[in-house]
Amino acid sequence: MFQLWKLVLLCGLLAGTSASLLDIRGNDVLRKLQSGLERGLDTFDSTLETIFQNLKTELEFRCSHEVVEETQETENLLEQLISRIFQVVYSLTGVRIKNVQVPDITFEASDNGADVKIPITADITVNLPLLGEIVDLALNVGLQTTVSIEPDTETGASKVVVGECPNNPESISLTVLHSRFGLLNNVVDIGVNLARRVVSSVVQDELCPRFLKLLESLDAECVKKLIGKSQPGEVERRLPPQPHRGWYAALCLQHQQV
């Protein structure tokens, strides 16, 4: 009887004006998120700036050595920062983004400096009105920019120059793991679209600005060491992914191939 009631409700959501309620609710969620992003997520969680400063200190510590040491602490702090950001997003939107992983960070030498890339994976559960949490997704998003060392036109000293952090639709991949109650594609698509728009807003207004701010805060000598002595065309400097994360990548690949 309970399952039949759910089926009737789902059919109603897909019929007439009921189907548009999910879109209307989604727009309300996005407006609330945008308002929060404009205020700054630090106003909701004071620990974000603390974690950011710890991350900056960790990178500077690594740069204090003749040879930059590769440690897992940088990835751990990045994961903490991104996880806290997504916790605030959940409180604003009802879109739960958890199990954040940063498999590796790369500095790949180029003609003018280096291409910097931070891949992020996570799990998403979308909470739709009346139905509760019903669509589970796997998220892959890649943050990237360029960094170079250039002479200051006034002082002649070296300075760090950071490029843009493009928010391309292709950089956000969402894979449906499963949906509950046997939802029809129309409702699943609404959940996926809502998740994509939430992630895109967070990337543009929160993750990318913090990513650029972190690189800009480092001194020129530190950035030189992070880039290393690689010349264009050589193998990139890569912080190796941790073995214990291999199961997650395999799981994502499995679902993408289905």
PDB file of N, CA, C and O in Angstrom, residues 175-246:
ATOM      1  N   THR A 175      27.568  11.257 -12.675  1.00  0.00           N
ATOM      2  CA  THR A 175      27.127   9.917 -13.069  1.00  0.00           C
ATOM      3  C   THR A 175      26.059   9.438 -12.097  1.00  0.00           C
ATOM      4  O   THR A 175      26.272   9.446 -10.878  1.00  0.00           O
ATOM      5  N   VAL A 176      24.902   9.037 -12.619  1.00  0.00           N
ATOM      6  CA  VAL A 176      23.822   8.539 -11.768  1.00  0.00           C
ATOM      7  C   VAL A 176      24.196   7.150 -11.266  1.00  0.00           C
ATOM      8  O   VAL A 176      24.386   6.219 -12.051  1.00  0.00           O
ATOM      9  N   LEU A 177      24.306   7.014  -9.941  1.00  0.00           N
ATOM     10  CA  LEU A 177      24.601   5.713  -9.345  1.00  0.00           C
ATOM     11  C   LEU A 177      23.318   4.908  -9.185  1.00  0.00           C
ATOM     12  O   LEU A 177      23.223   3.765  -9.586  1.00  0.00           O
ATOM     13  N   HIS A 178      22.312   5.531  -8.581  1.00  0.00           N
ATOM     14  CA  HIS A 178      20.984   4.939  -8.527  1.00  0.00           C
ATOM     15  C   HIS A 178      19.998   5.977  -8.014  1.00  0.00           C
ATOM     16  O   HIS A 178      20.391   6.963  -7.404  1.00  0.00           O
ATOM     17  N   SER A 179      18.723   5.747  -8.303  1.00  0.00           N
ATOM     18  CA  SER A 179      17.661   6.609  -7.793  1.00  0.00           C
ATOM     19  C   SER A 179      16.656   5.711  -7.074  1.00  0.00           C
ATOM     20  O   SER A 179      16.469   4.549  -7.420  1.00  0.00           O
ATOM     21  N   ARG A 180      16.015   6.263  -6.077  1.00  0.00           N
ATOM     22  CA  ARG A 180      15.140   5.470  -5.223  1.00  0.00           C
ATOM     23  C   ARG A 180      13.706   5.490  -5.721  1.00  0.00           C
ATOM     24  O   ARG A 180      13.291   6.376  -6.447  1.00  0.00           O
ATOM     25  N   PHE A 181      12.953   4.485  -5.315  1.00  0.00           N
ATOM     26  CA  PHE A 181      11.536   4.355  -5.646  1.00  0.00           C
ATOM     27  C   PHE A 181      11.312   4.157  -7.144  1.00  0.00           C
ATOM     28  O   PHE A 181      10.219   4.366  -7.642  1.00  0.00           O
ATOM     29  N   GLY A 182      12.346   3.784  -7.909  1.00  0.00           N
ATOM     30  CA  GLY A 182      12.167   3.559  -9.331  1.00  0.00           C
ATOM     31  C   GLY A 182      11.725   4.808 -10.067  1.00  0.00           C
ATOM     32  O   GLY A 182      10.820   4.765 -10.901  1.00  0.00           O
ATOM     33  N   LEU A 183      12.329   5.938  -9.795  1.00  0.00           N
ATOM     34  CA  LEU A 183      11.918   7.213 -10.391  1.00  0.00           C
ATOM     35  C   LEU A 183      12.040   7.180 -11.907  1.00  0.00           C
ATOM     36  O   LEU A 183      12.940   6.578 -12.463  1.00  0.00           O
ATOM     37  N   LEU A 184      11.124   7.882 -12.567  1.00  0.00           N
ATOM     38  CA  LEU A 184      11.185   8.024 -14.000  1.00  0.00           C
ATOM     39  C   LEU A 184      12.290   9.017 -14.375  1.00  0.00           C
ATOM     40  O   LEU A 184      12.725   9.835 -13.576  1.00  0.00           O
ATOM     41  N   ASN A 185      12.714   8.930 -15.637  1.00  0.00           N
ATOM     42  CA  ASN A 185      13.849   9.735 -16.085  1.00  0.00           C
ATOM     43  C   ASN A 185      13.624  11.226 -15.908  1.00  0.00           C
ATOM     44  O   ASN A 185      14.572  11.973 -15.666  1.00  0.00           O
ATOM     45  N   ASN A 186      12.367  11.682 -16.047  1.00  0.00           N
ATOM     46  CA  ASN A 186      12.093  13.114 -15.928  1.00  0.00           C
ATOM     47  C   ASN A 186      12.519  13.656 -14.578  1.00  0.00           C
ATOM     48  O   ASN A 186      13.141  14.719 -14.482  1.00  0.00           O
ATOM     49  N   VAL A 187      12.187  12.927 -13.518  1.00  0.00           N
ATOM     50  CA  VAL A 187      12.519  13.384 -12.174  1.00  0.00           C
ATOM     51  C   VAL A 187      14.019  13.258 -11.927  1.00  0.00           C
ATOM     52  O   VAL A 187      14.631  14.144 -11.318  1.00  0.00           O
ATOM     53  N   VAL A 188      14.625  12.172 -12.394  1.00  0.00           N
ATOM     54  CA  VAL A 188      16.073  11.994 -12.231  1.00  0.00           C
ATOM     55  C   VAL A 188      16.822  13.127 -12.924  1.00  0.00           C
ATOM     56  O   VAL A 188      17.780  13.690 -12.378  1.00  0.00           O
ATOM     57  N   ASP A 189      16.372  13.502 -14.127  1.00  0.00           N
ATOM     58  CA  ASP A 189      17.013  14.580 -14.873  1.00  0.00           C
ATOM     59  C   ASP A 189      16.944  15.895 -14.110  1.00  0.00           C
ATOM     60  O   ASP A 189      17.891  16.692 -14.129  1.00  0.00           O
ATOM     61  N   ILE A 190      15.806  16.144 -13.437  1.00  0.00           N
ATOM     62  CA  ILE A 190      15.667  17.365 -12.645  1.00  0.00           C
ATOM     63  C   ILE A 190      16.680  17.363 -11.504  1.00  0.00           C
ATOM     64  O   ILE A 190      17.322  18.374 -11.207  1.00  0.00           O
ATOM     65  N   GLY A 191      16.845  16.204 -10.862  1.00  0.00           N
ATOM     66  CA  GLY A 191      17.818  16.088  -9.776  1.00  0.00           C
ATOM     67  C   GLY A 191      19.240  16.300 -10.261  1.00  0.00           C
ATOM     68  O   GLY A 191      20.035  16.996  -9.611  1.00  0.00           O
ATOM     69  N   VAL A 192      19.580  15.719 -11.406  1.00  0.00           N
ATOM     70  CA  VAL A 192      20.921  15.870 -11.974  1.00  0.00           C
ATOM     71  C   VAL A 192      21.169  17.322 -12.358  1.00  0.00           C
ATOM     72  O   VAL A 192      22.249  17.881 -12.099  1.00  0.00           O
ATOM     73  N   ASN A 193      20.171  17.965 -12.988  1.00  0.00           N
ATOM     74  CA  ASN A 193      20.330  19.363 -13.400  1.00  0.00           C
ATOM     75  C   ASN A 193      20.519  20.279 -12.199  1.00  0.00           C
ATOM     76  O   ASN A 193      21.346  21.200 -12.225  1.00  0.00           O
ATOM     77  N   LEU A 194      19.763  20.018 -11.125  1.00  0.00           N
ATOM     78  CA  LEU A 194      19.910  20.826  -9.919  1.00  0.00           C
ATOM     79  C   LEU A 194      21.305  20.667  -9.335  1.00  0.00           C
ATOM     80  O   LEU A 194      21.963  21.654  -8.965  1.00  0.00           O
ATOM     81  N   ALA A 195      21.791  19.423  -9.262  1.00  0.00           N
ATOM     82  CA  ALA A 195      23.130  19.176  -8.726  1.00  0.00           C
ATOM     83  C   ALA A 195      24.190  19.869  -9.572  1.00  0.00           C
ATOM     84  O   ALA A 195      25.136  20.465  -9.047  1.00  0.00           O
ATOM     85  N   ARG A 196      24.041  19.802 -10.896  1.00  0.00           N
ATOM     86  CA  ARG A 196      25.025  20.425 -11.787  1.00  0.00           C
ATOM     87  C   ARG A 196      25.062  21.940 -11.588  1.00  0.00           C
ATOM     88  O   ARG A 196      26.136  22.548 -11.531  1.00  0.00           O
ATOM     89  N   ARG A 197      23.904  22.557 -11.459  1.00  0.00           N
ATOM     90  CA  ARG A 197      23.853  24.012 -11.295  1.00  0.00           C
ATOM     91  C   ARG A 197      24.411  24.435  -9.930  1.00  0.00           C
ATOM     92  O   ARG A 197      25.062  25.479  -9.822  1.00  0.00           O
ATOM     93  N   VAL A 198      24.161  23.617  -8.913  1.00  0.00           N
ATOM     94  CA  VAL A 198      24.718  23.910  -7.590  1.00  0.00           C
ATOM     95  C   VAL A 198      26.237  23.822  -7.631  1.00  0.00           C
ATOM     96  O   VAL A 198      26.946  24.730  -7.164  1.00  0.00           O
ATOM     97  N   VAL A 199      26.761  22.729  -8.184  1.00  0.00           N
ATOM     98  CA  VAL A 199      28.214  22.543  -8.243  1.00  0.00           C
ATOM     99  C   VAL A 199      28.859  23.645  -9.080  1.00  0.00           C
ATOM    100  O   VAL A 199      29.906  24.200  -8.707  1.00  0.00           O
ATOM    101  N   SER A 200      28.245  23.984 -10.215  1.00  0.00           N
ATOM    102  CA  SER A 200      28.796  25.019 -11.082  1.00  0.00           C
ATOM    103  C   SER A 200      28.888  26.358 -10.354  1.00  0.00           C
ATOM    104  O   SER A 200      29.904  27.072 -10.466  1.00  0.00           O
ATOM    105  N   SER A 201      27.853  26.703  -9.582  1.00  0.00           N
ATOM    106  CA  SER A 201      27.867  27.961  -8.829  1.00  0.00           C
ATOM    107  C   SER A 201      28.958  27.957  -7.773  1.00  0.00           C
ATOM    108  O   SER A 201      29.657  28.966  -7.576  1.00  0.00           O
ATOM    109  N   VAL A 202      29.120  26.827  -7.092  1.00  0.00           N
ATOM    110  CA  VAL A 202      30.131  26.733  -6.040  1.00  0.00           C
ATOM    111  C   VAL A 202      31.536  26.796  -6.640  1.00  0.00           C
ATOM    112  O   VAL A 202      32.435  27.446  -6.091  1.00  0.00           O
ATOM    113  N   VAL A 203      31.742  26.133  -7.780  1.00  0.00           N
ATOM    114  CA  VAL A 203      33.044  26.186  -8.452  1.00  0.00           C
ATOM    115  C   VAL A 203      33.378  27.618  -8.843  1.00  0.00           C
ATOM    116  O   VAL A 203      34.489  28.112  -8.596  1.00  0.00           O
ATOM    117  N   GLN A 204      32.410  28.312  -9.452  1.00  0.00           N
ATOM    118  CA  GLN A 204      32.657  29.661  -9.954  1.00  0.00           C
ATOM    119  C   GLN A 204      32.861  30.676  -8.840  1.00  0.00           C
ATOM    120  O   GLN A 204      33.764  31.525  -8.921  1.00  0.00           O
ATOM    121  N   ASP A 205      32.041  30.617  -7.810  1.00  0.00           N
ATOM    122  CA  ASP A 205      32.027  31.676  -6.799  1.00  0.00           C
ATOM    123  C   ASP A 205      32.787  31.347  -5.515  1.00  0.00           C
ATOM    124  O   ASP A 205      33.011  32.239  -4.691  1.00  0.00           O
ATOM    125  N   GLU A 206      33.190  30.081  -5.336  1.00  0.00           N
ATOM    126  CA  GLU A 206      33.839  29.723  -4.071  1.00  0.00           C
ATOM    127  C   GLU A 206      35.142  28.949  -4.283  1.00  0.00           C
ATOM    128  O   GLU A 206      36.193  29.351  -3.793  1.00  0.00           O
ATOM    129  N   LEU A 207      35.094  27.841  -5.008  1.00  0.00           N
ATOM    130  CA  LEU A 207      36.289  27.005  -5.138  1.00  0.00           C
ATOM    131  C   LEU A 207      37.368  27.678  -5.987  1.00  0.00           C
ATOM    132  O   LEU A 207      38.536  27.735  -5.587  1.00  0.00           O
ATOM    133  N   CYS A 208      37.004  28.167  -7.165  1.00  0.00           N
ATOM    134  CA  CYS A 208      38.008  28.802  -8.028  1.00  0.00           C
ATOM    135  C   CYS A 208      38.641  30.029  -7.369  1.00  0.00           C
ATOM    136  O   CYS A 208      39.879  30.153  -7.389  1.00  0.00           O
ATOM    137  N   PRO A 209      37.867  30.945  -6.790  1.00  0.00           N
ATOM    138  CA  PRO A 209      38.505  32.094  -6.133  1.00  0.00           C
ATOM    139  C   PRO A 209      39.475  31.691  -5.022  1.00  0.00           C
ATOM    140  O   PRO A 209      40.549  32.284  -4.883  1.00  0.00           O
ATOM    141  N   ARG A 210      39.138  30.672  -4.233  1.00  0.00           N
ATOM    142  CA  ARG A 210      40.050  30.228  -3.167  1.00  0.00           C
ATOM    143  C   ARG A 210      41.297  29.568  -3.761  1.00  0.00           C
ATOM    144  O   ARG A 210      42.407  29.727  -3.241  1.00  0.00           O
ATOM    145  N   PHE A 211      41.124  28.825  -4.826  1.00  0.00           N
ATOM    146  CA  PHE A 211      42.234  28.177  -5.516  1.00  0.00           C
ATOM    147  C   PHE A 211      43.224  29.230  -6.013  1.00  0.00           C
ATOM    148  O   PHE A 211      44.442  29.134  -5.793  1.00  0.00           O
ATOM    149  N   LEU A 212      42.720  30.267  -6.670  1.00  0.00           N
ATOM    150  CA  LEU A 212      43.581  31.334  -7.185  1.00  0.00           C
ATOM    151  C   LEU A 212      44.221  32.126  -6.045  1.00  0.00           C
ATOM    152  O   LEU A 212      45.407  32.486  -6.115  1.00  0.00           O
ATOM    153  N   LYS A 213      43.437  32.397  -5.005  1.00  0.00           N
ATOM    154  CA  LYS A 213      43.956  33.141  -3.856  1.00  0.00           C
ATOM    155  C   LYS A 213      45.111  32.383  -3.201  1.00  0.00           C
ATOM    156  O   LYS A 213      46.111  32.989  -2.768  1.00  0.00           O
ATOM    157  N   LEU A 214      44.997  31.065  -3.131  1.00  0.00           N
ATOM    158  CA  LEU A 214      46.051  30.251  -2.524  1.00  0.00           C
ATOM    159  C   LEU A 214      47.350  30.381  -3.316  1.00  0.00           C
ATOM    160  O   LEU A 214      48.424  30.594  -2.736  1.00  0.00           O
ATOM    161  N   LEU A 215      47.262  30.257  -4.633  1.00  0.00           N
ATOM    162  CA  LEU A 215      48.463  30.355  -5.457  1.00  0.00           C
ATOM    163  C   LEU A 215      49.068  31.762  -5.405  1.00  0.00           C
ATOM    164  O   LEU A 215      50.285  31.933  -5.334  1.00  0.00           O
ATOM    165  N   GLU A 216      48.208  32.774  -5.435  1.00  0.00           N
ATOM    166  CA  GLU A 216      48.686  34.153  -5.407  1.00  0.00           C
ATOM    167  C   GLU A 216      49.351  34.505  -4.079  1.00  0.00           C
ATOM    168  O   GLU A 216      50.194  35.407  -4.018  1.00  0.00           O
ATOM    169  N   SER A 217      48.990  33.789  -3.014  1.00  0.00           N
ATOM    170  CA  SER A 217      49.539  34.098  -1.696  1.00  0.00           C
ATOM    171  C   SER A 217      50.960  33.581  -1.518  1.00  0.00           C
ATOM    172  O   SER A 217      51.666  33.984  -0.590  1.00  0.00           O
ATOM    173  N   LEU A 218      51.399  32.674  -2.400  1.00  0.00           N
ATOM    174  CA  LEU A 218      52.733  32.097  -2.289  1.00  0.00           C
ATOM    175  C   LEU A 218      53.765  33.038  -2.911  1.00  0.00           C
ATOM    176  O   LEU A 218      53.463  33.774  -3.853  1.00  0.00           O
ATOM    177  N   ASP A 219      54.985  32.998  -2.376  1.00  0.00           N
ATOM    178  CA  ASP A 219      56.015  33.848  -2.973  1.00  0.00           C
ATOM    179  C   ASP A 219      56.595  33.174  -4.219  1.00  0.00           C
ATOM    180  O   ASP A 219      56.378  31.994  -4.481  1.00  0.00           O
ATOM    181  N   ALA A 220      57.332  33.963  -5.001  1.00  0.00           N
ATOM    182  CA  ALA A 220      57.825  33.497  -6.296  1.00  0.00           C
ATOM    183  C   ALA A 220      58.744  32.291  -6.161  1.00  0.00           C
ATOM    184  O   ALA A 220      58.670  31.345  -6.959  1.00  0.00           O
ATOM    185  N   GLU A 221      59.614  32.289  -5.156  1.00  0.00           N
ATOM    186  CA  GLU A 221      60.553  31.181  -4.986  1.00  0.00           C
ATOM    187  C   GLU A 221      59.818  29.882  -4.666  1.00  0.00           C
ATOM    188  O   GLU A 221      60.210  28.805  -5.117  1.00  0.00           O
ATOM    189  N   CYS A 222      58.761  29.997  -3.881  1.00  0.00           N
ATOM    190  CA  CYS A 222      57.967  28.812  -3.542  1.00  0.00           C
ATOM    191  C   CYS A 222      57.329  28.231  -4.796  1.00  0.00           C
ATOM    192  O   CYS A 222      57.377  27.022  -5.036  1.00  0.00           O
ATOM    193  N   VAL A 223      56.732  29.082  -5.621  1.00  0.00           N
ATOM    194  CA  VAL A 223      56.086  28.615  -6.842  1.00  0.00           C
ATOM    195  C   VAL A 223      57.109  27.992  -7.780  1.00  0.00           C
ATOM    196  O   VAL A 223      56.838  26.971  -8.427  1.00  0.00           O
ATOM    197  N   LYS A 224      58.301  28.582  -7.863  1.00  0.00           N
ATOM    198  CA  LYS A 224      59.351  28.007  -8.709  1.00  0.00           C
ATOM    199  C   LYS A 224      59.662  26.577  -8.283  1.00  0.00           C
ATOM    200  O   LYS A 224      59.855  25.686  -9.110  1.00  0.00           O
ATOM    201  N   LYS A 225      59.735  26.346  -6.974  1.00  0.00           N
ATOM    202  CA  LYS A 225      60.042  25.000  -6.479  1.00  0.00           C
ATOM    203  C   LYS A 225      58.903  24.031  -6.753  1.00  0.00           C
ATOM    204  O   LYS A 225      59.125  22.860  -7.049  1.00  0.00           O
ATOM    205  N   LEU A 226      57.667  24.528  -6.631  1.00  0.00           N
ATOM    206  CA  LEU A 226      56.516  23.660  -6.895  1.00  0.00           C
ATOM    207  C   LEU A 226      56.464  23.261  -8.366  1.00  0.00           C
ATOM    208  O   LEU A 226      56.089  22.146  -8.711  1.00  0.00           O
ATOM    209  N   ILE A 227      56.811  24.207  -9.237  1.00  0.00           N
ATOM    210  CA  ILE A 227      56.851  23.882 -10.660  1.00  0.00           C
ATOM    211  C   ILE A 227      57.988  22.914 -10.942  1.00  0.00           C
ATOM    212  O   ILE A 227      57.875  21.997 -11.755  1.00  0.00           O
ATOM    213  N   GLY A 228      59.114  23.102 -10.230  1.00  0.00           N
ATOM    214  CA  GLY A 228      60.270  22.243 -10.436  1.00  0.00           C
ATOM    215  C   GLY A 228      61.091  22.687 -11.633  1.00  0.00           C
ATOM    216  O   GLY A 228      60.874  23.749 -12.225  1.00  0.00           O
ATOM    217  N   LYS A 229      62.030  21.836 -12.034  1.00  0.00           N
ATOM    218  CA  LYS A 229      62.936  22.165 -13.128  1.00  0.00           C
ATOM    219  C   LYS A 229      62.500  21.546 -14.444  1.00  0.00           C
ATOM    220  O   LYS A 229      63.270  21.509 -15.401  1.00  0.00           O
ATOM    221  N   SER A 230      61.268  21.039 -14.498  1.00  0.00           N
ATOM    222  CA  SER A 230      60.785  20.413 -15.726  1.00  0.00           C
ATOM    223  C   SER A 230      60.734  21.436 -16.858  1.00  0.00           C
ATOM    224  O   SER A 230      60.398  22.591 -16.655  1.00  0.00           O
ATOM    225  N   GLN A 231      61.065  20.993 -18.023  1.00  0.00           N
ATOM    226  CA  GLN A 231      60.963  21.824 -19.208  1.00  0.00           C
ATOM    227  C   GLN A 231      59.722  21.403 -19.989  1.00  0.00           C
ATOM    228  O   GLN A 231      59.243  20.278 -19.860  1.00  0.00           O
ATOM    229  N   PRO A 232      59.168  22.297 -20.814  1.00  0.00           N
ATOM    230  CA  PRO A 232      57.997  21.934 -21.612  1.00  0.00           C
ATOM    231  C   PRO A 232      58.235  20.656 -22.386  1.00  0.00           C
ATOM    232  O   PRO A 232      59.285  20.468 -23.000  1.00  0.00           O
ATOM    233  N   GLY A 233      57.260  19.758 -22.337  1.00  0.00           N
ATOM    234  CA  GLY A 233      57.379  18.491 -23.039  1.00  0.00           C
ATOM    235  C   GLY A 233      57.846  17.365 -22.155  1.00  0.00           C
ATOM    236  O   GLY A 233      57.715  16.196 -22.504  1.00  0.00           O
ATOM    237  N   GLU A 234      58.421  17.671 -20.989  1.00  0.00           N
ATOM    238  CA  GLU A 234      58.849  16.616 -20.081  1.00  0.00           C
ATOM    239  C   GLU A 234      57.686  16.108 -19.250  1.00  0.00           C
ATOM    240  O   GLU A 234      56.617  16.694 -19.218  1.00  0.00           O
ATOM    241  N   VAL A 235      57.919  15.017 -18.538  1.00  0.00           N
ATOM    242  CA  VAL A 235      56.883  14.442 -17.694  1.00  0.00           C
ATOM    243  C   VAL A 235      56.540  15.412 -16.579  1.00  0.00           C
ATOM    244  O   VAL A 235      57.421  16.025 -15.972  1.00  0.00           O
ATOM    245  N   GLU A 236      55.241  15.580 -16.298  1.00  0.00           N
ATOM    246  CA  GLU A 236      54.804  16.541 -15.294  1.00  0.00           C
ATOM    247  C   GLU A 236      55.195  16.088 -13.892  1.00  0.00           C
ATOM    248  O   GLU A 236      55.369  14.911 -13.625  1.00  0.00           O
ATOM    249  N   ARG A 237      55.331  17.104 -12.977  1.00  0.00           N
ATOM    250  CA  ARG A 237      55.498  16.795 -11.560  1.00  0.00           C
ATOM    251  C   ARG A 237      54.136  16.442 -11.010  1.00  0.00           C
ATOM    252  O   ARG A 237      53.211  17.241 -11.070  1.00  0.00           O
ATOM    253  N   ARG A 238      53.994  15.256 -10.493  1.00  0.00           N
ATOM    254  CA  ARG A 238      52.692  14.815 -10.006  1.00  0.00           C
ATOM    255  C   ARG A 238      52.828  14.289  -8.587  1.00  0.00           C
ATOM    256  O   ARG A 238      53.724  13.529  -8.286  1.00  0.00           O
ATOM    257  N   LEU A 239      51.888  14.727  -7.732  1.00  0.00           N
ATOM    258  CA  LEU A 239      51.815  14.145  -6.409  1.00  0.00           C
ATOM    259  C   LEU A 239      51.043  12.842  -6.551  1.00  0.00           C
ATOM    260  O   LEU A 239      49.885  12.850  -6.953  1.00  0.00           O
ATOM    261  N   PRO A 240      51.663  11.699  -6.281  1.00  0.00           N
ATOM    262  CA  PRO A 240      51.050  10.411  -6.600  1.00  0.00           C
ATOM    263  C   PRO A 240      49.776  10.186  -5.814  1.00  0.00           C
ATOM    264  O   PRO A 240      49.690  10.524  -4.639  1.00  0.00           O
ATOM    265  N   PRO A 241      48.738   9.594  -6.483  1.00  0.00           N
ATOM    266  CA  PRO A 241      47.512   9.271  -5.766  1.00  0.00           C
ATOM    267  C   PRO A 241      47.779   8.213  -4.718  1.00  0.00           C
ATOM    268  O   PRO A 241      48.649   7.360  -4.876  1.00  0.00           O
ATOM    269  N   GLN A 242      47.008   8.286  -3.640  1.00  0.00           N
ATOM    270  CA  GLN A 242      47.192   7.332  -2.551  1.00  0.00           C
ATOM    271  C   GLN A 242      46.530   5.994  -2.899  1.00  0.00           C
ATOM    272  O   GLN A 242      45.404   5.974  -3.409  1.00  0.00           O
ATOM    273  N   PRO A 243      47.184   4.864  -2.608  1.00  0.00           N
ATOM    274  CA  PRO A 243      46.648   3.550  -2.992  1.00  0.00           C
ATOM    275  C   PRO A 243      45.267   3.279  -2.444  1.00  0.00           C
ATOM    276  O   PRO A 243      44.457   2.650  -3.097  1.00  0.00           O
ATOM    277  N   HIS A 244      44.963   3.769  -1.226  1.00  0.00           N
ATOM    278  CA  HIS A 244      43.694   3.401  -0.603  1.00  0.00           C
ATOM    279  C   HIS A 244      42.510   4.032  -1.311  1.00  0.00           C
ATOM    280  O   HIS A 244      41.370   3.706  -1.029  1.00  0.00           O
ATOM    281  N   ARG A 245      42.765   4.952  -2.280  1.00  0.00           N
ATOM    282  CA  ARG A 245      41.658   5.590  -2.963  1.00  0.00           C
ATOM    283  C   ARG A 245      41.307   4.875  -4.264  1.00  0.00           C
ATOM    284  O   ARG A 245      40.416   5.276  -4.984  1.00  0.00           O
ATOM    285  N   GLY A 246      42.047   3.823  -4.605  1.00  0.00           N
ATOM    286  CA  GLY A 246      41.821   3.168  -5.881  1.00  0.00           C
ATOM    287  C   GLY A 246      40.435   2.584  -6.040  1.00  0.00           C
ATOM    288  O   GLY A 246      39.890   2.560  -7.131  1.00  0.00           O
TER     289      GLY A 246
END
